[in-house]
Every structure is written in structure tokens, then in C-alpha cells.
Coordinates of C-alpha atoms in Angstrom, one line a residue:
X9 CA 110.4 122.5 96.4
X10 CA 109.7 125.7 94.9
X11 CA 108.2 128.5 97.2
X12 CA 104.1 128.9 96.3
X13 CA 102.9 132.5 96.2
X14 CA 100.5 133.3 99.1
X15 CA 96.8 133.7 98.6
X16 CA 96.1 137.2 99.4
X17 CA 93.3 138.9 101.3
X18 CA 90.4 139.0 98.5
X19 CA 88.8 142.3 98.2
X20 CA 84.7 142.8 100.2
X21 CA 82.9 140.9 97.4
X22 CA 79.2 139.5 96.9
X23 CA 80.6 136.8 98.4
X24 CA 81.4 138.4 101.4
X25 CA 85.2 139.2 102.3
X26 CA 87.8 136.3 102.2
X27 CA 89.1 134.7 105.4
X28 CA 91.8 137.4 106.9
X29 CA 95.1 136.9 106.8
X30 CA 98.1 135.1 105.5
X31 CA 97.1 131.3 105.2
X32 CA 96.7 128.6 102.5
X33 CA 98.9 128.9 99.3
X34 CA 98.6 128.6 95.6
X35 CA 100.2 124.9 95.2
X36 CA 97.5 123.3 93.1
X37 CA 98.5 123.6 89.5
X38 CA 96.0 122.9 86.8
X39 CA 96.8 119.7 86.0
X40 CA 96.0 118.7 89.7
X41 CA 92.8 120.7 89.7
X42 CA 91.5 118.7 86.3
X43 CA 92.0 115.3 87.9
X44 CA 90.5 116.4 91.1
X45 CA 87.6 117.8 89.4
X46 CA 87.3 114.5 87.1
X47 CA 88.2 111.9 89.7
X48 CA 86.4 113.7 92.8
X49 CA 83.0 112.2 90.8
X50 CA 84.4 108.4 90.8
X51 CA 83.7 107.1 93.8
X52 CA 84.7 103.4 95.7
X53 CA 80.8 103.3 95.7
X54 CA 80.5 103.2 92.3
X55 CA 82.7 99.7 92.0
X56 CA 81.2 98.2 95.1
X57 CA 78.0 99.6 95.8
X58 CA 76.3 99.2 92.1
X59 CA 75.5 95.7 92.3
X60 CA 72.8 96.4 95.2
X61 CA 71.2 98.9 92.8
X62 CA 71.5 96.8 89.9
X63 CA 69.8 93.8 91.9
X64 CA 67.2 96.3 93.2
X65 CA 65.9 97.9 89.9
X66 CA 67.6 95.9 87.2
X67 CA 68.9 97.6 83.7
X68 CA 66.3 100.6 85.1
X69 CA 69.3 101.6 87.5
X70 CA 70.6 103.6 84.5
X71 CA 67.4 106.0 85.3
X72 CA 68.5 105.8 88.9
X73 CA 71.8 106.9 87.9
X74 CA 70.6 109.4 85.3
X75 CA 68.4 111.1 87.8
X76 CA 70.8 111.7 90.5
X77 CA 73.7 112.8 88.0
X78 CA 71.4 115.5 86.7
X79 CA 70.5 116.7 90.8
X80 CA 74.3 116.7 90.8
X81 CA 75.1 118.8 87.7
X82 CA 72.3 121.3 88.5
X83 CA 74.1 121.4 92.3
X84 CA 77.4 122.0 90.5
X85 CA 76.5 124.6 88.4
X86 CA 74.5 126.4 91.4
X87 CA 77.6 125.9 93.8
X88 CA 80.2 127.4 90.2
X89 CA 78.2 130.2 89.9
X90 CA 78.9 131.1 93.7
X91 CA 82.6 129.6 93.8
X92 CA 83.5 131.2 90.4
X93 CA 82.5 134.8 92.1
X94 CA 84.1 133.8 95.3
X95 CA 86.9 131.4 95.5
X96 CA 87.2 130.3 99.1
X97 CA 88.6 127.4 101.3
X98 CA 85.1 127.3 102.3
X99 CA 83.0 126.8 99.8
X100 CA 79.6 126.6 100.0
X101 CA 79.8 126.5 103.9
X102 CA 81.3 130.2 103.5
X103 CA 78.7 130.7 100.7
X104 CA 76.0 129.8 103.3
X105 CA 77.3 132.0 106.3
X106 CA 77.1 135.0 103.5
X107 CA 73.4 134.3 101.8
X108 CA 71.8 132.4 104.9
X109 CA 73.4 133.6 108.0
X110 CA 76.4 132.0 110.2
X111 CA 74.3 129.7 112.0
X112 CA 73.7 128.2 108.2
X113 CA 77.6 128.4 107.8
X114 CA 78.3 127.1 110.8
X115 CA 76.0 124.4 110.7
X116 CA 76.7 123.0 107.2
X117 CA 80.4 123.6 107.6
X118 CA 80.7 121.1 110.8
X119 CA 78.3 118.7 109.4
X120 CA 80.3 118.3 106.1
X121 CA 83.4 117.9 108.2
X122 CA 81.9 115.4 110.3
X123 CA 80.7 113.3 107.1
X124 CA 84.4 113.3 105.6
X125 CA 86.0 112.3 109.2
X126 CA 83.4 109.2 109.2
X127 CA 84.7 108.4 105.7
X128 CA 88.0 108.3 106.6
X129 CA 87.5 105.3 108.9
X130 CA 85.4 103.5 106.4
X131 CA 87.6 104.0 103.6
X132 CA 90.5 103.0 105.8
X133 CA 89.2 99.9 106.9
X134 CA 88.0 99.1 103.5
X135 CA 91.4 99.8 102.5
X136 CA 93.0 97.5 104.9
X137 CA 90.6 94.3 103.8
X138 CA 91.8 94.5 100.2
X139 CA 96.0 94.8 102.0
X140 CA 95.3 92.2 104.3
X141 CA 94.3 89.8 101.9
X142 CA 97.8 90.4 99.7
X143 CA 99.9 90.6 102.9
X144 CA 98.0 88.6 105.5
X145 CA 101.2 89.0 107.9
X146 CA 99.9 92.2 108.2
X147 CA 96.8 92.5 110.6
X148 CA 93.9 94.7 109.3
X149 CA 93.7 97.3 112.3
X150 CA 97.8 97.8 111.4
X151 CA 97.2 98.2 107.5
X152 CA 94.6 101.0 108.4
X153 CA 97.2 102.8 110.5
X154 CA 99.9 102.6 108.0
X155 CA 97.3 103.9 105.6
X156 CA 95.7 106.5 107.5
X157 CA 99.5 107.7 108.6
X158 CA 101.1 107.6 105.1
X159 CA 98.2 110.1 103.6
X160 CA 98.2 112.1 106.7
X161 CA 102.0 112.6 106.0
X162 CA 101.2 113.7 102.3
X163 CA 98.6 116.1 103.5
X164 CA 101.1 117.8 106.4
X165 CA 104.0 118.4 103.4
X166 CA 102.0 120.8 101.7
X167 CA 98.8 121.3 99.4
X168 CA 101.4 120.5 96.2
X169 CA 101.9 116.9 97.6
X170 CA 98.3 116.4 97.9
X171 CA 97.7 117.6 94.6
X172 CA 100.2 115.4 93.0
X173 CA 99.0 112.2 95.0
X174 CA 95.3 112.8 93.7
X175 CA 96.4 113.3 90.3
X176 CA 98.3 109.3 90.3
X177 CA 95.3 108.4 92.2
X178 CA 92.5 109.9 90.0
X179 CA 94.3 109.1 86.7
X180 CA 94.7 105.4 87.4
X181 CA 90.6 105.4 88.1
X182 CA 90.0 107.4 85.1
X183 CA 92.2 105.2 83.2
X184 CA 90.6 101.9 84.5
X185 CA 87.4 102.9 84.0
X186 CA 87.7 104.5 80.7
X187 CA 89.4 100.7 79.6
X188 CA 86.6 99.4 80.9
X189 CA 84.2 101.1 79.0
X190 CA 86.0 100.2 76.0
X191 CA 86.6 96.5 75.9
X192 CA 82.7 96.0 77.8
X193 CA 81.7 98.3 74.9
X194 CA 83.0 96.6 72.1
X195 CA 82.3 93.2 73.8
X196 CA 78.5 94.2 73.6
X197 CA 78.5 95.2 70.0
X198 CA 80.7 91.8 69.2
X199 CA 83.6 94.0 68.1
X200 CA 86.3 92.3 70.7
X201 CA 88.7 90.0 68.8
X202 CA 89.1 86.9 71.2
X203 CA 86.3 87.2 73.1
X204 CA 82.9 85.5 72.3
X205 CA 80.3 86.1 75.2
X206 CA 77.2 84.3 74.7
X207 CA 75.5 86.6 77.6
X208 CA 76.5 90.3 75.9
X209 CA 74.4 92.5 74.1
X210 CA 71.9 95.1 74.2
X211 CA 68.9 92.2 74.6
X212 CA 70.3 92.5 78.3
X213 CA 68.0 95.7 78.6
X214 CA 64.6 94.4 77.9
X215 CA 64.5 90.5 77.8
X216 CA 65.1 89.5 81.5
X217 CA 61.5 91.0 82.7
X218 CA 62.0 93.6 80.6
X219 CA 63.8 97.6 81.5
X220 CA 61.9 98.0 84.8
X221 CA 61.5 94.2 86.1
X222 CA 60.7 95.3 89.6
X223 CA 58.5 98.0 88.5
X224 CA 58.8 101.8 88.1
X225 CA 59.1 102.2 92.0
X226 CA 62.6 100.7 92.0
X227 CA 63.8 103.5 90.0
X228 CA 63.2 105.5 93.3
X229 CA 64.6 102.7 95.4
X230 CA 67.7 102.7 93.2
X231 CA 68.0 106.6 93.7
X232 CA 68.5 105.9 97.3
X233 CA 71.3 103.3 96.5
X234 CA 73.3 105.3 94.3
X235 CA 72.9 109.2 95.7
X236 CA 75.7 108.9 98.3
X237 CA 78.1 107.2 95.3
X238 CA 78.0 110.8 93.8
X239 CA 79.7 112.8 97.2
X240 CA 83.0 114.3 96.1
X241 CA 81.8 116.5 93.0
X242 CA 82.1 119.8 95.2
X243 CA 86.0 118.9 96.1
X244 CA 87.5 121.0 93.3
X245 CA 85.5 123.8 94.2
X246 CA 86.9 123.7 97.6
X247 CA 90.6 123.1 96.2
X248 CA 89.9 126.1 93.6
X249 CA 90.9 128.5 96.3
X250 CA 94.5 126.9 96.6
X251 CA 94.8 127.1 92.8
X252 CA 96.9 129.5 91.1
X253 CA 93.7 130.7 89.0
X254 CA 90.6 129.8 91.1
X255 CA 88.1 131.5 88.8
X256 CA 89.3 129.3 85.8
X257 CA 89.6 126.6 87.8
X258 CA 86.1 126.4 89.4
X259 CA 84.4 127.5 85.7
X260 CA 86.3 124.8 83.9
X261 CA 85.3 122.0 86.8
X262 CA 81.6 123.2 86.6
X263 CA 81.3 123.1 82.9
X264 CA 82.7 119.4 82.6
X265 CA 80.2 118.5 85.3
X266 CA 77.9 116.8 82.7
X267 CA 80.4 114.5 80.6
X268 CA 82.3 113.5 83.7
X269 CA 78.9 111.9 84.9
X270 CA 77.9 111.2 81.8
X271 CA 80.9 108.9 80.8
X272 CA 82.4 107.5 84.0
X273 CA 78.5 106.4 85.7
X274 CA 75.8 106.0 83.1
X275 CA 78.6 104.7 80.2
X276 CA 80.3 102.6 82.7
X277 CA 77.1 101.2 84.2
X278 CA 75.5 100.7 80.9
X279 CA 78.1 98.7 79.9
X280 CA 78.0 96.1 82.8
X281 CA 74.0 95.8 82.5
X282 CA 74.7 95.0 78.9
X283 CA 77.4 92.1 79.3
X284 CA 75.5 90.5 81.6
X285 CA 71.6 89.7 82.5
X286 CA 70.6 91.8 85.4
X287 CA 69.9 89.1 87.6
X288 CA 72.7 86.9 87.0
X289 CA 74.0 85.5 90.0
X290 CA 77.9 86.5 89.6
X291 CA 76.8 90.1 90.0
X292 CA 75.5 89.6 93.8
X293 CA 78.3 87.3 94.7
X294 CA 81.3 88.9 93.0
X295 CA 80.7 92.5 92.4
X296 CA 79.1 94.3 89.0
X297 CA 82.4 95.1 87.6
X298 CA 84.1 91.9 88.5
X299 CA 81.3 89.7 87.2
X300 CA 81.5 91.5 83.7
X301 CA 85.2 91.1 83.5
X302 CA 84.9 87.5 84.5
X303 CA 82.4 87.1 82.1
X304 CA 85.1 88.6 78.7
X305 CA 87.3 86.1 80.3
X306 CA 89.8 88.0 81.6
X307 CA 92.2 86.6 84.1
X308 CA 92.3 87.6 87.4
X309 CA 89.3 89.8 87.2
X310 CA 89.0 89.8 90.9
X311 CA 92.2 91.4 91.7
X312 CA 92.4 93.6 89.2
X313 CA 89.1 95.2 90.6
X314 CA 90.5 94.8 94.1
X315 CA 93.8 97.1 92.6
X316 CA 91.3 99.7 91.5
X317 CA 89.1 99.6 94.1
X318 CA 92.1 100.1 96.7
X319 CA 93.2 103.2 94.5
X320 CA 89.8 104.6 94.8
X321 CA 89.9 104.0 98.7
X322 CA 93.1 106.0 98.9
X323 CA 92.1 108.5 96.2
X324 CA 88.7 109.2 99.2
X325 CA 91.0 109.1 101.9
X326 CA 93.1 111.4 100.5
X327 CA 90.7 114.0 99.3
X328 CA 88.8 113.1 102.6
X329 CA 91.5 114.4 104.8
X330 CA 92.1 117.1 102.4
X331 CA 88.7 118.5 102.4
X332 CA 87.9 117.8 105.9
X333 CA 90.8 120.0 107.1
X334 CA 90.0 122.9 104.6
X335 CA 86.3 123.2 106.0
X336 CA 88.0 123.2 109.6
X337 CA 90.4 125.9 108.4
X338 CA 87.5 128.0 106.9
X339 CA 85.5 127.6 110.1
X340 CA 88.4 128.5 112.1
X341 CA 88.9 131.9 110.0
X342 CA 85.5 132.8 110.3
X343 CA 85.5 132.4 114.3
X344 CA 83.4 128.9 114.2
X345 CA 85.9 126.8 115.0
X346 CA 89.0 127.2 117.5
X347 CA 91.5 129.6 116.3
X348 CA 94.3 126.9 116.1
X349 CA 92.7 125.6 113.1
X350 CA 93.1 128.6 111.0
X351 CA 96.9 128.6 111.7
X352 CA 99.1 127.5 108.7
X353 CA 102.5 127.2 108.7
X354 CA 105.4 128.3 106.6
X355 CA 104.3 125.8 103.5
X356 CA 100.8 127.2 104.0
X357 CA 99.5 123.9 105.5
X358 CA 97.1 124.3 108.1
X359 CA 98.1 121.5 110.3
X360 CA 96.0 121.7 113.7
X361 CA 92.8 121.3 111.1
X362 CA 94.5 118.5 109.4
X363 CA 95.6 116.6 112.8
X364 CA 92.4 117.4 114.8
X365 CA 90.6 115.6 111.0
X366 CA 92.6 112.7 111.6
X367 CA 92.5 112.2 115.1
X368 CA 88.7 112.0 114.9
X369 CA 89.3 109.3 111.7
X370 CA 91.3 107.1 114.1
X371 CA 88.7 107.1 117.0
X372 CA 86.8 106.1 114.4
X373 CA 88.5 103.7 113.3
X374 CA 88.8 102.1 116.5
X375 CA 84.9 102.2 117.1
X376 CA 84.8 100.1 113.8
X377 CA 86.9 97.4 115.3
X378 CA 85.5 97.4 118.7
X379 CA 81.6 98.5 118.7
X380 CA 80.8 98.0 114.7
X381 CA 77.3 97.2 115.4
X382 CA 76.6 99.9 118.0
X383 CA 78.7 103.2 118.2
X384 CA 80.3 102.9 114.6
X385 CA 76.8 102.4 112.8
X386 CA 75.6 104.9 114.7
X387 CA 78.4 107.5 113.3
X388 CA 77.8 106.3 109.4
X389 CA 74.0 106.3 109.5
X390 CA 73.9 109.7 111.3
X391 CA 76.2 110.9 108.5
X392 CA 74.8 109.3 105.9
X393 CA 72.2 111.8 104.8
X394 CA 74.4 115.4 104.6
X395 CA 75.0 114.7 101.2
X396 CA 71.6 115.5 100.6
X397 CA 71.6 118.1 103.4
X398 CA 74.6 120.0 101.6
X399 CA 73.0 120.0 98.2
X400 CA 70.0 121.6 99.5
X401 CA 71.4 124.4 101.3
X402 CA 73.5 125.3 97.9
X403 CA 70.2 125.5 96.8
X404 CA 68.9 127.9 98.9
X405 CA 72.2 129.6 99.2
X406 CA 72.3 130.5 95.6
X407 CA 68.8 132.0 95.5
X408 CA 69.8 134.7 97.7
X409 CA 73.4 134.9 96.4
X410 CA 72.3 135.5 92.9
X411 CA 70.9 138.9 94.0
X412 CA 73.6 139.8 96.0
X413 CA 76.0 139.3 93.1
X414 CA 73.6 141.0 90.4
X415 CA 73.3 144.0 92.7
X416 CA 76.9 144.7 94.1
X417 CA 79.4 142.6 91.3
X418 CA 77.3 141.9 88.1
X419 CA 81.0 141.0 86.4
X420 CA 81.6 138.3 88.7
X421 CA 78.7 136.3 87.0
X422 CA 80.9 134.0 85.0
X423 CA 79.0 131.2 85.5
X424 CA 75.1 131.4 85.4
X425 CA 72.8 128.6 86.9
X426 CA 70.0 127.7 84.1
X427 CA 66.8 129.1 83.9
X428 CA 67.3 130.7 87.3
X429 CA 65.3 130.6 89.6
X430 CA 62.9 127.4 88.2
X431 CA 65.7 124.7 88.0
X432 CA 67.3 126.0 91.4
X433 CA 63.7 125.5 93.3
X434 CA 63.3 122.1 91.1
X435 CA 66.3 121.1 92.4
X436 CA 65.3 121.6 96.1
X437 CA 62.3 120.1 95.4
X438 CA 63.6 117.1 94.3
X439 CA 66.0 116.6 97.3
X440 CA 63.5 117.1 100.0
X441 CA 61.2 114.6 97.6
X442 CA 64.1 112.3 98.5
X443 CA 64.4 112.8 101.7
X444 CA 60.9 112.4 102.3
X445 CA 60.9 109.0 100.3
X446 CA 63.9 107.7 102.5
X447 CA 61.9 107.8 105.5
X448 CA 59.7 105.0 103.5
X449 CA 62.6 103.0 103.0
X450 CA 62.8 100.3 105.9
X451 CA 64.7 97.7 104.1
X452 CA 68.0 99.4 103.3
X453 CA 67.8 101.7 106.3
X454 CA 67.0 104.7 104.5
X455 CA 64.4 105.9 107.5
X456 CA 67.0 105.5 110.2
X457 CA 69.6 107.4 108.3
X458 CA 67.5 110.5 107.4
X459 CA 66.2 110.3 111.2
X460 CA 70.0 109.9 112.5
X461 CA 71.1 112.8 110.2
X462 CA 68.5 114.8 111.2
X463 CA 69.3 114.5 114.7
X464 CA 72.8 115.5 114.5
X465 CA 72.0 118.3 112.0
X466 CA 69.3 119.5 115.0
X467 CA 71.9 119.4 117.4
X468 CA 75.0 121.3 115.3
X469 CA 72.2 123.7 114.7
X470 CA 71.4 124.3 118.0
X471 CA 74.5 124.8 118.7
X472 CA 75.1 127.2 116.0
X473 CA 71.9 129.4 117.3
X474 CA 73.3 129.1 121.2
X475 CA 76.7 130.4 119.6
X476 CA 75.0 133.6 118.2
X477 CA 73.1 134.4 121.3
X478 CA 76.2 134.4 123.3
X479 CA 78.2 136.4 121.0
X480 CA 75.2 138.9 120.8
X481 CA 75.4 139.4 124.4
X482 CA 79.0 139.7 124.1
X483 CA 78.9 142.5 121.8
X484 CA 76.3 144.3 123.5
X485 CA 78.3 143.9 126.8
X486 CA 81.1 145.2 124.8
X487 CA 79.3 148.4 123.0
X488 CA 81.4 151.5 123.4
X489 CA 84.4 149.8 123.6
X490 CA 87.0 151.7 121.2
X491 CA 89.8 149.7 120.3
X492 CA 89.9 145.6 119.2
X493 CA 93.0 143.2 120.5
X494 CA 94.9 141.4 118.3
X495 CA 93.0 138.4 119.3
X496 CA 89.3 139.4 118.4
X497 CA 87.7 136.8 116.5
X498 CA 86.9 138.4 112.4
X499 CA 83.6 140.5 112.5
X500 CA 80.5 138.4 110.7
X501 CA 79.3 139.4 107.4

């Protein structure tokens, strides 16, 4: 493997100084970034979770996906504005650190890390279930271990190996969904040779109780069920920090988010609800995509979809480990995590950050098998609303960062949030509304998820303020000391 250029220390700009010292390497190619950006928005939740949303809202689930998709587009636009001006491995956490204060960067960074290490356990278990059904000789826990070890090794080799794996994982997802949309779309309009589905047609959108068979309120309930399947859109802004042209990578991924959500989410869900009546029993029994494939007479539809879901699971695991480790790396560089997290080897890999993340993932997997209805359920629910917390912090960070960038380096505003500040405030209000609505949801555990997530967030924020207070006392006590040692934590911005 050819050596990669080391990322240089960025000048102090509107996004604050880049993490100092040698570190990550620009090992991600443009094709890696493009596929990470495209694939990051397609999670396994789209394949396995959409059936509940369809059963709840009927064809109106399209409005739920459109509403959440619009919110994600706005949030990604804000994040793109800040990240294009200052690409960094900490992404929104580093921006919050600069815009809102170190307590905000610390808190949202650790909450995001917590979210992804729990996701590692969830996805490892999901992948193990599929693999065990194919090769039962290996127990489920064995498959979970194998999957975690392989992807950990991939991330430890180099960022380029992560990018290569993700390129192919995401490529399979993109091709599969693209083929599903094309084939399903032709069937809906009666243009697919050899297939005569008596259930397919646009009439499925209105004939079985109407477009909103369970009333307009079901749209909001649908939002609660689908919002978390969009988490991952922001990964491209973290990965851009290890690309050859970070600003170009961020700009490209930000500008393409609209068509990615429109095609992969709205397009595929539209095909599902047009191929089958929303209340068809097969959707609930087999899953929305498997049921849709079965309705076309495609053989082994279940196994085909299992392969696609497994690919999505591996992709999510791969990106989750990468994302968690880079956030830990950034926290370490800013003095908000152990210094070891900020160290990289000769290949630019933050080994301590990766290993610590995967160790927590392994522990969570153990809890999933040993205490699935207590400890692990708490971990899942207490990290469930982190996505909304992250998006809310991005909104408030952008409101502040726009003024900082305009004052210090206006030429870095190569990506601009539309209708600033009105759309930013509107997005923040929508996020708060969704969180509030979740507190009324007892049927799908929305209230428990928000309350437990708020509890964990409160603990992390409290730690952040205690840390700041201790650091402030330390600075006061050290006043007048003429020189700093090599081990001094980098000064806060």
C-alpha cells in the first residue's frame, strides 16, 4: 500500500483550530467518499423497520418519510456549511465546541460515541442471526464475535481499508435498492414482462381506507418510527476529514442529500405501498420488501433480502466503528477524552480509540445475550433519542457559527444554509416538537426512549460542567507559570 499524506494542522479559522499535531491520514479516495455519502443514508432500518411504519400510517407513511427527509436535508445543509468551512474529524462535536462552548462539544461528542457503540451490538446481533440461519453449526454469539473481529481488523489496518470495504458494502445496497425501484416501478405500471400481479397499482394508495386510513395523526406516529433509520447521513462529514480534498467532499455530499433521500427512501417505500395494499398480512409477516418481492413471483425473495440486509448490517457496523473511533479521536485531541485516544500509529490509525470503542461494543453484545430485557434494553432506549439531540445541537451551532464565519473568513462560506436563520429555527422547532410528541407515545416506547436518553444526556452534561469547573480551578492555580510541559492539554478555543 502506498503511503498516504498526513493531514496538516489547519490554520486557526472560523471553525476554530484543527486538532493539533500529527494524526489522521488522507487515505479516503473520492470514490470512497461518494459511496460513503450515498450508502450512509441507507440503513438496515429501512429494510426491517418500514413494515411497522406502513402498518401504522398506511400509504401516508410516505408523508412521514418526506417530513423526516426534509428535516435531514436541512440539518445536513447546516452541517455542510460548517464542515466545508472547517473539515474536522470531530464534525458537529468540534463545531459545537467552538460555537456553543466546550461543554456542548464534550456532551454531544460522548453521546454520539455512546449511540454508535450500542449500534455495534445491535447490528452485530442482527447479522449473527442471519448468518446462523445459513450456517447453524456456528452459534449466534460465535458469528457476532467473528463479524466484530473482522471489521475491527479492517479498521485497524488503515482508513483506506475501511473506505474500500464500505465502498463495496454501500455499492451492494445502492444497486439492490436501485434494482428494486426499477423492477417494482415497472410492475406498478404494468410494464414488467412475465409478471402479472393482481395487487399492484396506484390504486393501492387510496383504495384501502384512503391515503390516511388511520387518520392524520398517524403521520406523526410514523415519524417516530422512521426518524432513527436516517441516522448516519452525517458520517460523510466526519470521513471528509481524511480525504484528499475535504471541502470538495463535504460540498458534494451536502448537495446530493436531497436526491439520495428522495430516491432511496421515498422511491423504494412508494414502490412497496403501490405493489401491495398497506394492510396486506404478508407485509407484517415477512417484512415490507420481502412481501413486495414475493408479490412479483421472484423466487427466494426472503433469502435475497436477507443478503441485502446482511450487507446493510455489515456496512452499518463498519461505519459505526469508524465513526465512534473518530469521534473518540477528536475528543482526545480536544482534551475531552484520554490522551491515548488522540494517538495514531504510522498508518494514521487511532488504535486506542478503535479498540476502546469495539470493547464497549463487545460488552454490549454480552449484555444482549445475558440480560436482553434489562441492561441491554436500557442501553438501546437510553441512546435512542441521541439522533435528535445531535440534530438539535447542529441547528444551534450553525446559528452561531454563521456569524463567526462571516466575521472572520467569509470566503469559506462555500455552502450556505437556505433562508438563514429562518429555516434553521424552523428545523430546531420541528425537532423539539418531535421530542415532545414522543413523550406522549406509550405504544411504541417513545416516552421511555426520550426520558432515558434525557437522563443519560443530563449525566454527561453534568460531567462536562464539573470538568470545566475543575479545569478552571486548575488554570487559576497555575496562573503565573511561565512555561507549559509537553503533556499539557491543548488550550481550549
